[in-house]
Short mmCIF file of C-alpha atoms in Angstrom, two decimals:
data_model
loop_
_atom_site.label_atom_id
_atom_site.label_comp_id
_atom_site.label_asym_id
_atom_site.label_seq_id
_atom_site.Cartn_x
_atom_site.Cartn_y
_atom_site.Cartn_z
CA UNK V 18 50.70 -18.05 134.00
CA UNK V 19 50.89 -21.35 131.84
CA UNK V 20 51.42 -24.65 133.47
CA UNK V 21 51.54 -27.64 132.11
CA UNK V 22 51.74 -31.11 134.24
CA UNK V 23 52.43 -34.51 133.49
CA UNK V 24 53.73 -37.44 135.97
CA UNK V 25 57.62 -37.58 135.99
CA UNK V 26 57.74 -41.38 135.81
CA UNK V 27 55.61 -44.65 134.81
CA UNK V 28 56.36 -48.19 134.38
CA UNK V 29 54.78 -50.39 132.58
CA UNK V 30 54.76 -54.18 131.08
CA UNK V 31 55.45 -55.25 127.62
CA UNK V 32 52.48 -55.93 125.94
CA UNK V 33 50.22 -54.10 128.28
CA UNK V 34 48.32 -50.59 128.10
CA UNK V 35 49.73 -47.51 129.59
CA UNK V 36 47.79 -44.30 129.91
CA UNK V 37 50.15 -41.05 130.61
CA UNK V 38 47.98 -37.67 131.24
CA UNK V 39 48.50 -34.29 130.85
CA UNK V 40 46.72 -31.37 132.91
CA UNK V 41 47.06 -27.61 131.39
CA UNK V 42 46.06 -24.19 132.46
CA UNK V 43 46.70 -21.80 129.51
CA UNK V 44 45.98 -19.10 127.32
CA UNK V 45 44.94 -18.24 123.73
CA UNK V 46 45.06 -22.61 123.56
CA UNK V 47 44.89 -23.66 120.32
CA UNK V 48 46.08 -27.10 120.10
CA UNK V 49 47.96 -30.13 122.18
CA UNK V 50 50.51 -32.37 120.73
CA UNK V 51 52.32 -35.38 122.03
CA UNK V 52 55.88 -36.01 121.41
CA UNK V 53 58.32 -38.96 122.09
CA UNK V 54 62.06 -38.56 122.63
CA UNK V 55 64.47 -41.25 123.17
CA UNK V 56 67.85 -39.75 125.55
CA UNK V 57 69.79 -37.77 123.95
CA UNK V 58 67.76 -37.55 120.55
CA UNK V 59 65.28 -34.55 119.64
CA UNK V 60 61.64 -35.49 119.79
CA UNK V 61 59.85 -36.98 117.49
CA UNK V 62 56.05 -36.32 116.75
CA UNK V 63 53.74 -38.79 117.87
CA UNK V 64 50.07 -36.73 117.64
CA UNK V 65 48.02 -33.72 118.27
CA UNK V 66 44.01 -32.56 119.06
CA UNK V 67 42.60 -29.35 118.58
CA UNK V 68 39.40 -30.30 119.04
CA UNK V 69 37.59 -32.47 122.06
CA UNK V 70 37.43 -36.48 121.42
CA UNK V 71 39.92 -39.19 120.57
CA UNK V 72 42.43 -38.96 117.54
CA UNK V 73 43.63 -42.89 116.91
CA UNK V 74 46.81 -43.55 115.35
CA UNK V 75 48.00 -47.47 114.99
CA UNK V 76 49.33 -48.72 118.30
CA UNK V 77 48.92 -44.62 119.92
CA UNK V 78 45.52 -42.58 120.91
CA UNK V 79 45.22 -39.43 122.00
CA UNK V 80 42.55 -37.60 123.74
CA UNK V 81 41.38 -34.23 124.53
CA UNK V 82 38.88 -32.34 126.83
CA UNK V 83 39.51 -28.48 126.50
CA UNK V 84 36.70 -27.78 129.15
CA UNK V 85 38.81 -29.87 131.84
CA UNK V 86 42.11 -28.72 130.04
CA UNK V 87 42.84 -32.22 130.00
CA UNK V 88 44.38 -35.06 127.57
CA UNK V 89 46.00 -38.42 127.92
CA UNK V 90 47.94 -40.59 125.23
CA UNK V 91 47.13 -44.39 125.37
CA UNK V 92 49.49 -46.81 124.05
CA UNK V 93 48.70 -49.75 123.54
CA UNK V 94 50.71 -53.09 123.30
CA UNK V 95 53.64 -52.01 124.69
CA UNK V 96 57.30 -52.66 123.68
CA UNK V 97 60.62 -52.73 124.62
CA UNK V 98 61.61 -49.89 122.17
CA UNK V 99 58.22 -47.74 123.53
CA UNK V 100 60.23 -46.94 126.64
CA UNK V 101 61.07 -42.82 126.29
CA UNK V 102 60.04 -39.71 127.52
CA UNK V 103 56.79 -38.18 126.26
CA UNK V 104 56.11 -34.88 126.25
CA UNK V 105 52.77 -32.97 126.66
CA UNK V 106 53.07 -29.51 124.26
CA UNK V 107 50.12 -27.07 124.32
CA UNK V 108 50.56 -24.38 121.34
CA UNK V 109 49.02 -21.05 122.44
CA UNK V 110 48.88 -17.78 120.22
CA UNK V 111 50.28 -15.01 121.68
CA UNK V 112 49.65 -11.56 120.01
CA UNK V 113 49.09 -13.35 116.68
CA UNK V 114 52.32 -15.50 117.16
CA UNK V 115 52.26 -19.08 117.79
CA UNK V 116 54.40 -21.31 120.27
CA UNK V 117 54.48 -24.22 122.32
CA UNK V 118 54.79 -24.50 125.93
CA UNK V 119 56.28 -28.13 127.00
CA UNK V 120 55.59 -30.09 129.92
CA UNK V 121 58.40 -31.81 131.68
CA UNK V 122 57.77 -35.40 129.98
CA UNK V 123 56.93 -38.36 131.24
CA UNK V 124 59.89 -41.00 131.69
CA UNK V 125 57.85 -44.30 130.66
CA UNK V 126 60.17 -47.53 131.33
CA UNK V 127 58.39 -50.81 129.67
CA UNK V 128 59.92 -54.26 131.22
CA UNK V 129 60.22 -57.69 129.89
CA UNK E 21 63.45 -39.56 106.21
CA UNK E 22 63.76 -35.97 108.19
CA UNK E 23 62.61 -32.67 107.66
CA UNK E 24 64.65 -30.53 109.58
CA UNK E 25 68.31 -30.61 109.24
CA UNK E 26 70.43 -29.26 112.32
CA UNK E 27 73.81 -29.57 112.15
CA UNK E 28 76.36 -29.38 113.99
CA UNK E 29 75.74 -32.43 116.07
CA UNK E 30 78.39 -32.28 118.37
CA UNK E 31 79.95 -29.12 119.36
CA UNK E 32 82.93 -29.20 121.88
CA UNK E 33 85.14 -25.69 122.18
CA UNK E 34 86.88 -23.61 124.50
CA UNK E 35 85.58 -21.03 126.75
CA UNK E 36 84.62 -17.29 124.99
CA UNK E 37 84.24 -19.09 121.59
CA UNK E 38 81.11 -18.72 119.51
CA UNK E 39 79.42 -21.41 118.18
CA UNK E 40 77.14 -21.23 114.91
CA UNK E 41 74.35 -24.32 114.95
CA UNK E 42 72.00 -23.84 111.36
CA UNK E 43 68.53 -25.46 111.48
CA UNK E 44 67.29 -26.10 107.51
CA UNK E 45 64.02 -27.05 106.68
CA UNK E 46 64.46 -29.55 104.12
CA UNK E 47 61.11 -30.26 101.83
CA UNK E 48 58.48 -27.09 103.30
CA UNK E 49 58.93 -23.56 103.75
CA UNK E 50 58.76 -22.67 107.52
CA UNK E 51 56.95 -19.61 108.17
CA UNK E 52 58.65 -20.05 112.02
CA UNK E 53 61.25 -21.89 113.71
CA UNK E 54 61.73 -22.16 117.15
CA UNK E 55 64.71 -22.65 119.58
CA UNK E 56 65.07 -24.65 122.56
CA UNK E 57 67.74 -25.31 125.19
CA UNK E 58 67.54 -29.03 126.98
CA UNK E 59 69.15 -29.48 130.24
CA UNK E 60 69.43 -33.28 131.21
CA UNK E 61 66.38 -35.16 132.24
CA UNK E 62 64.37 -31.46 131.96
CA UNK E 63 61.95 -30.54 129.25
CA UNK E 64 62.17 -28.41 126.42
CA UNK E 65 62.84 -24.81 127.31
CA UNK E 66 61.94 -22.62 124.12
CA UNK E 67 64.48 -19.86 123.91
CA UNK E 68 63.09 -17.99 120.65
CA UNK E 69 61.02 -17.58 117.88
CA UNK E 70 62.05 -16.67 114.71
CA UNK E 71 60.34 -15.09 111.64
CA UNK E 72 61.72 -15.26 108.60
CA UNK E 73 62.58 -11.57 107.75
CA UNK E 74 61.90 -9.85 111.28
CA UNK E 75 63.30 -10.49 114.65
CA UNK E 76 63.21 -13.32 116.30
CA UNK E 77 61.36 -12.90 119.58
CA UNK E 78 62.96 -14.19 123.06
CA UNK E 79 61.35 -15.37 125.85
CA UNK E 80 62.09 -14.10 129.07
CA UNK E 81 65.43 -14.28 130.71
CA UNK E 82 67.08 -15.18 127.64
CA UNK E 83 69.62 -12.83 126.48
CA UNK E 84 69.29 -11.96 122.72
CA UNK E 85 72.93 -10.24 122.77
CA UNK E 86 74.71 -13.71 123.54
CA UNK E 87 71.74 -16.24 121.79
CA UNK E 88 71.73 -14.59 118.00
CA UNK E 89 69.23 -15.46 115.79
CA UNK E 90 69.28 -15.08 112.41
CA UNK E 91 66.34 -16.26 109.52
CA UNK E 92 67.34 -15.63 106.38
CA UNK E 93 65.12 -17.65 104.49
CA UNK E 94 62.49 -19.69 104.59
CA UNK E 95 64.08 -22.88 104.80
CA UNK E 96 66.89 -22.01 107.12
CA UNK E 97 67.39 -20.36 110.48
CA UNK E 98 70.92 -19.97 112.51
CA UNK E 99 71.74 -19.58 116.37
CA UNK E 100 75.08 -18.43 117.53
CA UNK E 101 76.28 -18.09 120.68
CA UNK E 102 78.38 -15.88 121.71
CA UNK E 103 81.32 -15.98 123.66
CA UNK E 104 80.58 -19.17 125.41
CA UNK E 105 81.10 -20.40 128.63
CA UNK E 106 80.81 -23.95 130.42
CA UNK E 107 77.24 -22.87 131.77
CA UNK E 108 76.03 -22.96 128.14
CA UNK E 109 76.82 -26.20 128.01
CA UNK E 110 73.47 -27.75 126.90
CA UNK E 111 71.46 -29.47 123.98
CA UNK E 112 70.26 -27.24 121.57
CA UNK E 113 67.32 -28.04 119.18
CA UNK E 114 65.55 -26.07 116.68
CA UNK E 115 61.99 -26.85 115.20
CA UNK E 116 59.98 -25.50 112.16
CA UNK E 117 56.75 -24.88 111.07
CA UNK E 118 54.64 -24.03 108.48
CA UNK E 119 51.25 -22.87 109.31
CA UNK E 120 49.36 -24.03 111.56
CA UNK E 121 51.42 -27.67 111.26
CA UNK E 122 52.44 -29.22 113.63
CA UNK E 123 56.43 -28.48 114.69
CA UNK E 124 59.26 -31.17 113.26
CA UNK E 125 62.63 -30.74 115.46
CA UNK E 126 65.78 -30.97 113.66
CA UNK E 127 68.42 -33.70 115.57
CA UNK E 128 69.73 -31.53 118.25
CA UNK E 129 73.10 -30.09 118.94
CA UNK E 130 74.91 -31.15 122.04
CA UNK E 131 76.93 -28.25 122.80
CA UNK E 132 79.97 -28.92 125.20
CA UNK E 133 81.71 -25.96 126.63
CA UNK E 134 85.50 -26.90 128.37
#
């Protein structure tokens, strides 16, 4: 089957660096994204690899190994308005039809 | 500014009505939208996938006689449920695509069943 996991929770400091990863098992992968969704608002999209290495993107990094089905997201210099959920998507192709499978998101609460 | 449009944003109605949500994609064509159903502090479930001009195609356990899906066009896809009952109770939020881009998500529809 398809499983995607991603650590419920993590707390971090304003200012600081906060690393939240994402394990998959999967197939017909062709692509992770990362997403970030405030409660009770749909997410927003933050970035996305489809091939292996580091995608950088202001403040937010992403990074993908396909061979370990692995990827993290890396924010740096954290804020107050940072704190959200952020979810792990893998889009597969399934009999020439594309979708995502989500993880559960990670609940990341930044303090003063 | 956003690129998908979902309205209604708030939906609150009496048991066995339907309810009609419409997901637009504003400035792209989307070759597919998607449905989900969010339960609090769960993930995104995806529900369907719609083509435009064929039938949408529901994942498992979903029942495509009370979760219709219609895609008219290419900018705008609807989801009505049927005959609704306080178990449907949920947020609702569509996506689209084009290619192999990534998905935008329209605002979400919190969808309160009494």
């Amino acid at each position: 089957g398809q499983n995607i996991d991603q650590p419920t929770e993590m707390t971090a400091t304003e200012g600081a660096i906060v690393q939240i990863n994402c394990t998959y098992q999967t197939s017909g992968f062709n692509g992770l994204f990362w997403y970030q969704q405030h409660a009770g608002e749909a997410p927003t999209f933050l970035s996305y690899n489809v091939l292996d290495g580091l995608e950088e993107k202001g403040r937010f990094s992403s990074f993908l190994s396909r061979s370990k089905g692995y990827s993290y997201l890396l924010l740096k210099e954290l804020q107050m308005k940072d704190s959200a959920s952020y979810l792990c998507a893998v889009s597969l192709t399934t009999s020439g039809t594309y979708k995502y499978i989500f993880g559960t998101g990670t609940r990341l609460k930044v303090l003063a | 500014g956003a690129v998908v449009s979902q309205h209604p944003s708030w939906v609150i109605c009496k048991s066995g009505t339907s309810v009609k949500i419409e997901c637009r994609s504003l400035d792209f064509q989307a070759t597919t939208m998607f449905w989900y159903r969010q339960f609090p502090k769960q993930s995104l479930m995806l529900m369907a996938t719609s083509n435009e001009g064929s039938k949408a195609t529901y994942e498992q356990g979903v029942e495509k006689d009370k979760f219709l899906i219609n895609h008219a066009s290419l900018t705008l896809s609807t989801l009505t449920v049927t005959s609704a009952h306080p178990e449907d109770s949920s947020f609702y939020i569509c996506s689209a695509r084009a290619g192999a881009r990534p998905q935008h998500f329209g605002d979400g529809t919190r969808l309160s069943i009494l």
